[in-house]
Coordinates of C-alpha atoms in Angstrom, one line a residue:
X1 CA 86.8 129.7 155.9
X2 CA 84.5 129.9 153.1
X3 CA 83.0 132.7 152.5
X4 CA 79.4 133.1 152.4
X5 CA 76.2 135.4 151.7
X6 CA 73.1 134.2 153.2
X7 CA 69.9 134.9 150.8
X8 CA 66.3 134.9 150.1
X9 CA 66.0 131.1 148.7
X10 CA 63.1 130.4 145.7
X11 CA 60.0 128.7 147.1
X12 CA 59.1 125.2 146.2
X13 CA 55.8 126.4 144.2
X14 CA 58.5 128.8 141.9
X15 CA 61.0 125.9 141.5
X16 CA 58.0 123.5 140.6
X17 CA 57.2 126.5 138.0
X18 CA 60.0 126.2 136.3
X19 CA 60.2 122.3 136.0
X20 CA 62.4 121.5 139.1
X21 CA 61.3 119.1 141.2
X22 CA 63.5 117.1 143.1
X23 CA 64.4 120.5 145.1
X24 CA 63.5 118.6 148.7
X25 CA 65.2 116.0 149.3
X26 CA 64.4 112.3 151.0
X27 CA 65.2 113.5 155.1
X28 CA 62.7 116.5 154.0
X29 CA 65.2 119.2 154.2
X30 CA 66.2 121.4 150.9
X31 CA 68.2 120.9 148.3
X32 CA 69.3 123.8 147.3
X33 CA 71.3 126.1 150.0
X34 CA 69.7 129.6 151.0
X35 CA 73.7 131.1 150.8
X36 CA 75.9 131.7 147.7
X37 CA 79.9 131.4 148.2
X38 CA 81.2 134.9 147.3
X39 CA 84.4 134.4 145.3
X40 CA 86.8 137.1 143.8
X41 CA 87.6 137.9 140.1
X42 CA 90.4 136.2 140.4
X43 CA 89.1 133.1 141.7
X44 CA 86.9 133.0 139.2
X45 CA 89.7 132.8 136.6
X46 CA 92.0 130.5 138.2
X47 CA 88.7 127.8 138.1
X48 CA 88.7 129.6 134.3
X49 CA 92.2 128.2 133.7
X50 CA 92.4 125.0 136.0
X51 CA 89.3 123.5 134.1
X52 CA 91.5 124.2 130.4
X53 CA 94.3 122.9 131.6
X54 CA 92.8 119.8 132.7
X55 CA 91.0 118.9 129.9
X56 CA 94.6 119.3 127.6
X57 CA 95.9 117.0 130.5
X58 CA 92.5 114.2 129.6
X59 CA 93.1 115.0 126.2
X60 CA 97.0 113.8 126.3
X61 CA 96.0 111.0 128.6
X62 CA 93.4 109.5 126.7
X63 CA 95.8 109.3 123.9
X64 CA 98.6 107.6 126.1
X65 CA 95.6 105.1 127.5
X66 CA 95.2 104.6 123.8
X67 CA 98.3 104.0 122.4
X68 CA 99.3 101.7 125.1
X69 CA 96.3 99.8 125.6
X70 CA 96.2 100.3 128.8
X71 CA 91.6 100.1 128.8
X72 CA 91.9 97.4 131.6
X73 CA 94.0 99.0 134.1
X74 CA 91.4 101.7 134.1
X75 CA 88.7 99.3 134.0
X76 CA 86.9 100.2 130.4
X77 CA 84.4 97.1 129.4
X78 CA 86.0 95.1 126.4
X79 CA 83.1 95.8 124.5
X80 CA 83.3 99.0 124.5
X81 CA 86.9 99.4 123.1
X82 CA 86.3 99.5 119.6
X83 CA 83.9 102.3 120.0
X84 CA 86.1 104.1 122.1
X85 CA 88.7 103.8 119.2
X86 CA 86.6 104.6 116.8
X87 CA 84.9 107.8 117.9
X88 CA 88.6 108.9 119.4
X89 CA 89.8 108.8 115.9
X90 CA 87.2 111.0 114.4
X91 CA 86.1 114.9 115.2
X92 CA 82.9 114.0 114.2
X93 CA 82.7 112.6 117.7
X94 CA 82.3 116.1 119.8
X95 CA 82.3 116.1 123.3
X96 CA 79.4 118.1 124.5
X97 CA 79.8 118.9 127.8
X98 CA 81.7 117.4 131.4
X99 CA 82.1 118.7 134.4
X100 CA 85.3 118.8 136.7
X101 CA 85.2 118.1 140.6
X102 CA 87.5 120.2 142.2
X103 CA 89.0 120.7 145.9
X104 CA 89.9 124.6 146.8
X105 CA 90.3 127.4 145.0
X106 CA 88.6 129.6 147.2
X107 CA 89.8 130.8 150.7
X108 CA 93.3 130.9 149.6
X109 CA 93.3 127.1 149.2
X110 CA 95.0 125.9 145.9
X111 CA 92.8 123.7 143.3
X112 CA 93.1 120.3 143.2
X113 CA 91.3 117.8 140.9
X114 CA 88.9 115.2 142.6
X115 CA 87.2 113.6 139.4
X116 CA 85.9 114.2 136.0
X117 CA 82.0 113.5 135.4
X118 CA 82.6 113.3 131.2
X119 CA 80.3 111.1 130.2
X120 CA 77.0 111.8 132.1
X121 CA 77.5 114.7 134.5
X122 CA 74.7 116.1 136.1
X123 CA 73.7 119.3 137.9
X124 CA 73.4 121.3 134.4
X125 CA 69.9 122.7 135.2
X126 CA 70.7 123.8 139.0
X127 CA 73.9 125.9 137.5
X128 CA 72.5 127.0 134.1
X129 CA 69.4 128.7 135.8
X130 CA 68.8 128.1 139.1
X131 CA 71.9 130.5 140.0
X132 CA 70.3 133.5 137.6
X133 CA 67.1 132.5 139.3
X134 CA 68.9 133.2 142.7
X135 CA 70.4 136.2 142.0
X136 CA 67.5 137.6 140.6
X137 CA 65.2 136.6 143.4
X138 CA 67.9 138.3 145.7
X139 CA 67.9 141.2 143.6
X140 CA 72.0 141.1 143.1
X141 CA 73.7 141.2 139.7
X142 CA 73.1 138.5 137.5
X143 CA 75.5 138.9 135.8
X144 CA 78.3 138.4 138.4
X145 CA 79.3 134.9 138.3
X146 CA 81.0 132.8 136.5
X147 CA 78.3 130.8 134.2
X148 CA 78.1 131.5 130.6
X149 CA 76.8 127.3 130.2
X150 CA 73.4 127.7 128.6
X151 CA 75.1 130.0 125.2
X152 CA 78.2 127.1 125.5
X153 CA 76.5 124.5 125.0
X154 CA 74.6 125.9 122.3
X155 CA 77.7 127.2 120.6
X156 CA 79.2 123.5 121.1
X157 CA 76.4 121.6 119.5
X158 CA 76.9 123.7 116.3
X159 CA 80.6 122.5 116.3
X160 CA 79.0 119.0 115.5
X161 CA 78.8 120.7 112.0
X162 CA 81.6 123.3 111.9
X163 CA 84.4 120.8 113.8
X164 CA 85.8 124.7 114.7
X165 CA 86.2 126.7 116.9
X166 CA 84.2 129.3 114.7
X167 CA 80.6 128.3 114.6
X168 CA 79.5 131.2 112.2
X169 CA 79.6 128.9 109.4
X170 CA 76.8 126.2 110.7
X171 CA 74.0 127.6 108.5
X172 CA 76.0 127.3 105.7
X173 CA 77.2 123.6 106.5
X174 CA 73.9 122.7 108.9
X175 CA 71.6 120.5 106.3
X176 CA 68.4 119.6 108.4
X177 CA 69.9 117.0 110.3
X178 CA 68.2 115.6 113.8
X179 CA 69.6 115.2 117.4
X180 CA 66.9 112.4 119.2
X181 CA 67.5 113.2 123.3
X182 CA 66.6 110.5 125.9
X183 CA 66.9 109.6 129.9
X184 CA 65.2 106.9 131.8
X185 CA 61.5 107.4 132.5
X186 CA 60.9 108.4 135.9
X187 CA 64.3 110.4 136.4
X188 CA 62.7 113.8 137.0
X189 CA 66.1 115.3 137.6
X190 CA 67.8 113.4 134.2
X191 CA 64.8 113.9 132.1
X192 CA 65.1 117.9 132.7
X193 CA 68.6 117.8 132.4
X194 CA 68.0 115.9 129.1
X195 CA 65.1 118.4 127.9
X196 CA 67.6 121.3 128.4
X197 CA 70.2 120.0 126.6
X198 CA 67.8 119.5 124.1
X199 CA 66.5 123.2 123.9
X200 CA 70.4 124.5 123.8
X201 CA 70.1 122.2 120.3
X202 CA 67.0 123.4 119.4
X203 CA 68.3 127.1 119.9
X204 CA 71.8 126.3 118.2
X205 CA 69.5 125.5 115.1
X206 CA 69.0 121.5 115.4
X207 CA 65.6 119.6 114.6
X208 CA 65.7 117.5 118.1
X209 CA 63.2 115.0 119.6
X210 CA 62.8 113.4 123.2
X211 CA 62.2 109.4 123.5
X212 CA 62.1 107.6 126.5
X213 CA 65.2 105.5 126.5
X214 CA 63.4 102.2 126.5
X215 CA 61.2 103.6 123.5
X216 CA 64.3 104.2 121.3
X217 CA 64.8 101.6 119.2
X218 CA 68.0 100.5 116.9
X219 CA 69.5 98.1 114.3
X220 CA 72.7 98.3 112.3
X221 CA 71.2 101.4 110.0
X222 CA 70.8 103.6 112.9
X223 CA 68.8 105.2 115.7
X224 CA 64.9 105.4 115.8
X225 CA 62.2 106.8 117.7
X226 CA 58.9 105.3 118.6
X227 CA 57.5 106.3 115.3
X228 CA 60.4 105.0 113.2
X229 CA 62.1 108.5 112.1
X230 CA 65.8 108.0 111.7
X231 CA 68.2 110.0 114.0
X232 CA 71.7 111.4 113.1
X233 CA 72.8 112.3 116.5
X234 CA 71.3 110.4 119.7
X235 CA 72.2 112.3 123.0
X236 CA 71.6 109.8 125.8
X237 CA 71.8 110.0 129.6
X238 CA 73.5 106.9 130.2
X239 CA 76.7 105.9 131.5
X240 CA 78.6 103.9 128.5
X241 CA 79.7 101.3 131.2
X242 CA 76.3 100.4 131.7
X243 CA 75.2 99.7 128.7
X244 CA 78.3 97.5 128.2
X245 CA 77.2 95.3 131.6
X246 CA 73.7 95.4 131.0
X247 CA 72.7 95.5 127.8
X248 CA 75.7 93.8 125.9
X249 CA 74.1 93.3 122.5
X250 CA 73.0 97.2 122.1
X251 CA 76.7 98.0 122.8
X252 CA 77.3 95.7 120.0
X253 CA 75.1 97.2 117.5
X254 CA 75.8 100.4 118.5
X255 CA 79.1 99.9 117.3
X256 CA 77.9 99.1 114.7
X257 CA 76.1 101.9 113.7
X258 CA 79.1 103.6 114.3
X259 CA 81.0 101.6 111.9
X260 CA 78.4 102.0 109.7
X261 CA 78.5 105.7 109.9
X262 CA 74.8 105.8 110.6
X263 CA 74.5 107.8 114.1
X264 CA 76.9 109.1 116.2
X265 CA 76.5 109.2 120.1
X266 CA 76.8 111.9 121.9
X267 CA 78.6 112.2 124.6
X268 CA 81.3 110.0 122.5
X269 CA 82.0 107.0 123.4
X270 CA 85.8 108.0 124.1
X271 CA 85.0 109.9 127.3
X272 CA 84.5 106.8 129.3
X273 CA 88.2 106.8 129.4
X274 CA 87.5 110.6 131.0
X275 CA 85.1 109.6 133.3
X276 CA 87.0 106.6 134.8
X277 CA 88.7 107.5 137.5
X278 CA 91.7 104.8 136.5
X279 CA 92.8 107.9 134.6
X280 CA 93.7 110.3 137.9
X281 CA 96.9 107.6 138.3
X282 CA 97.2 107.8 134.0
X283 CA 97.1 111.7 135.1
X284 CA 99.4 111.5 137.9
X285 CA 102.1 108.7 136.0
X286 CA 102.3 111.3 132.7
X287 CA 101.9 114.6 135.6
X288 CA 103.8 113.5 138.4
X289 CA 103.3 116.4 141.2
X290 CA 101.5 118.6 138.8
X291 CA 99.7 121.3 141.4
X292 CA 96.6 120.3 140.2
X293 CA 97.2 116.5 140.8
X294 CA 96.6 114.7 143.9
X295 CA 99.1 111.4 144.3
X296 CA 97.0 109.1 143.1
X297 CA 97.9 105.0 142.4
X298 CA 95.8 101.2 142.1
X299 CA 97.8 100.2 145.3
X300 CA 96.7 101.7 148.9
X301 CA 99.0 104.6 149.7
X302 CA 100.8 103.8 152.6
X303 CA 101.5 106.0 155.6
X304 CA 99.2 108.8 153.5
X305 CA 95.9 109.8 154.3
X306 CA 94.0 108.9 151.2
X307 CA 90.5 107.7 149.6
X308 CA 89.5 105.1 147.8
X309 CA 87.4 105.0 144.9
X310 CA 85.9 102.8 142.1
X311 CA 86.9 103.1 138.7
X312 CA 83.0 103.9 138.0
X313 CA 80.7 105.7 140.2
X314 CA 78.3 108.3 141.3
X315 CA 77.2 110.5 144.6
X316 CA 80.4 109.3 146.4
X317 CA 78.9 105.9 146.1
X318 CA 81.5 102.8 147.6
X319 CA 83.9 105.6 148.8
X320 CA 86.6 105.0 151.7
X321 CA 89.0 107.7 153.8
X322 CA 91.6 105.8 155.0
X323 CA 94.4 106.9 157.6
X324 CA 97.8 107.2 157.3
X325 CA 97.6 103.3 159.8
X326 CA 95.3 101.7 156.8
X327 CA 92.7 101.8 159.1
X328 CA 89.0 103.3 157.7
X329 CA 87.8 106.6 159.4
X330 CA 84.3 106.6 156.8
X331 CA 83.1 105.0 154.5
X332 CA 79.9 104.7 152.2
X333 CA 78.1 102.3 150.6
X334 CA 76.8 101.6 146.7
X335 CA 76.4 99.3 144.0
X336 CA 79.8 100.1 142.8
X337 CA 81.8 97.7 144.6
X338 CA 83.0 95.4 142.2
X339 CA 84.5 98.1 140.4
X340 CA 88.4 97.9 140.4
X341 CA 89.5 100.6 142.7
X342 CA 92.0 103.7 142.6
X343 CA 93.9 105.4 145.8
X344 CA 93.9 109.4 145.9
X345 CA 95.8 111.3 148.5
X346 CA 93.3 112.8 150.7
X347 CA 92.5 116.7 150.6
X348 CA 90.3 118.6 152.6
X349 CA 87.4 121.0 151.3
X350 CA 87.2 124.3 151.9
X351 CA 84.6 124.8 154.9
X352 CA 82.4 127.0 156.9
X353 CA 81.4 127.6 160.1
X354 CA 79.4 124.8 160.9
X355 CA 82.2 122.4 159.4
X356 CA 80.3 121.7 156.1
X357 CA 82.5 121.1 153.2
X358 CA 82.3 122.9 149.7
X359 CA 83.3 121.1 146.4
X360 CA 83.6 123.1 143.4
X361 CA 82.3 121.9 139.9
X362 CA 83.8 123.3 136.7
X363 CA 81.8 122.8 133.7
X364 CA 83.6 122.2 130.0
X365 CA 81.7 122.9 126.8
X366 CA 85.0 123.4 124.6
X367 CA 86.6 125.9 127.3
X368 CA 86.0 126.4 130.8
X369 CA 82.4 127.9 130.5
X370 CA 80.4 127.6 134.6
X371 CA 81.1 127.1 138.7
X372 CA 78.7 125.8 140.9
X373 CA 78.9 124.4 144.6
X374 CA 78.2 121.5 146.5
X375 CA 77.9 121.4 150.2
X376 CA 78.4 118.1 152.3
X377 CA 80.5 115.8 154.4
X378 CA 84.0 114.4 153.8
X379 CA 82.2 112.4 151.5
X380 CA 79.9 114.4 149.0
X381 CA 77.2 111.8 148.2
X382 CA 73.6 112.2 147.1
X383 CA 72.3 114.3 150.2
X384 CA 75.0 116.7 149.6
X385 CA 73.4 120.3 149.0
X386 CA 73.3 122.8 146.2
X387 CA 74.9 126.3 146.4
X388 CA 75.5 129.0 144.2
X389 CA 78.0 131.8 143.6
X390 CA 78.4 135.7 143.1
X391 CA 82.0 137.1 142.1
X392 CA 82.0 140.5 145.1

């Protein structure tokens, strides 16, 4: 049983305060839980070390996906290959930040992956400071959890300059150049997401700028804003796949740019292969029965509880549990359907009282670096709740 602390939650008027806004959401009820999971030391660490290990498993992967050619099995857009090529081949192309979806690791449960948001991962301004905010507001330590984000992100923007592990050296190297930030209009939860990414920049020394992602404009010399100033770095909150469907001639010029050497996108374009969730079976073909692995294959796994899942997709969108008979026990629906799909051996959450389930979400900003908490159902989709953490 998970084990929880119930607390004091922040009122609406204090989240508004500090610039978030979707905290209620469309049935009326609250986003963000009034409980934290209280997880040891320990626990803390072995999220610490599953999240490393994973990414040097993606890392390895995404190399094997590349030197095979295997971008259709996990269902990577054509035109997006050559950028994924490219900015795999090149350090200049730093990935920022992900976040890893994980089942267990707390009440004695082992740690299994679910999924890897690489490319466009959300929750970043729920677990940077809405989890001090709670602690604070509870008067409990701050500093007991695991959630150094905010100062590893910041550190991991300066490695777009150093390329090291040692950022000491970015004011030496660091020569003025600008990160432009954009999300849709009308996204309040991406557009804050997007505006603290962009104050991590600001603080790790970076000139930054926000645009509206329908105001940025671009030709084969680079990235603009709406007033025509020219962009090194453009941080987008995107996913990589849509662009390729829906707007197939900016994936082309943006590959261009990148040819050109004129801008480089951040996240890169290389953790597509990351996010697609083709790359559990890669994972599970080059890892076979690794503990962190869940069996997972592009054919239905028969007489094995599993799920099934598009390639691409978000908030448990076009998601299946099916029983060990092939028969469906739930199911959700989405725009994700004609997505190829994956199979991955089913696992259950860790859960409380009330049988809600708890999905853990490692960050990575260069290392392991935050935990955070969802709460749901078997499936955790986009009325699945926010919860923090304290290390007792």
């Amino acid at each position: 049983m998970v084990n929880l602390q119930k607390i004091d939650k922040l009122s609406d008027e204090t989240l508004d305060k500090i610039g978030f806004t979707w905290h209620t959401d469309s049935d009326g009820t609250k986003y963000v839980s009034d409980e934290l999971v209280q997880i040891t030391q320990a626990e803390a660490e072995a999220y610490y070390e599953a999240g490393n290990e994973l990414y040097d498993m993606y890392v390895e992967a995404a190399e094997h996906v590349i030197d095979n050619d295997l971008f259709f099995d996990l269902g990577i857009p054509f035109n997006l290959v050559d950028m994924i090529k490219k900015s795999w081949e090149n350090d200049v192309h730093w990935h920022i930040y992900g976040r890893f979806d994980l089942a267990g690791g707390i009440d004695g449960k082992p740690i299994k992956l679910i999924e890897f948001n690489a490319d466009t991962p959300t929750s970043l301004f729920e677990t940077t400071l809405l989890q001090w905010a709670l602690l604070k507001e509870n008067s409990m330590d701050e500093d007991s959890q695991f959630n150094n984000l905010y100062e590893a992100i910041r550190e991991n923007f300066k490695r777009l300059i150093t390329l090291d592990e040692d950022t000491s050296s970015f004011e030496n190297h660091y020569d003025g150049w600008k990160i432009l930030f954009s999300s849709v209009e009308g996204n309040d939860e991406e557009e804050a997401t997007v505006r603290l990414l962009q104050q991590m920049a600001t603080d790790a020394g970076f000139n930054t700028h926000f645009e509206y992602l329908q105001n940025v404009k671009f030709d084969e010399d680079g990235v603009y804003d709406s007033g025509d100033n020219n962009y090194e770095y453009w941080f987008k909150l995107y996913p990589f796949e849509d662009i390729a469907h829906d707007e197939p001639e900016l994936a082309t010029t943006l590959s261009t740019i990148m040819n050109n050497q004129k801008a480089i996108l951040l996240n890169p374009a290389y953790t597509l292969l990351f996010q697609s969730k083709g790359m559990l079976k890669v994972l599970w073909d080059l890892y076979p029965n690794h503990p962190l692995l869940l069996n997972t294959s592009f054919e239905p796994l028969k007489e094995t509880l599993h799920v099934e899942k598009c390639v691409f997709g978000r908030e448990g969108a076009n998601t299946k549990i099916i029983d060990t008979n092939g028969d469906i026990l739930t199911q959700t629906d989405g725009e994700y359907d004609n997505y190829k799909k994956v199979y991955q051996e089913y696992v259950e959450f860790p859960k409380d009282t009330l049988d809600s389930k708890y999905q853990a979400g490692v960050f990575f900003s260069y290392e392991s670096c935050a935990l955070s908490f969802r709460k749901g159902g078997e499936i955790m989709d986009n009325m699945s709740k926010f919860v923090g953490h304290y290390i007792n």
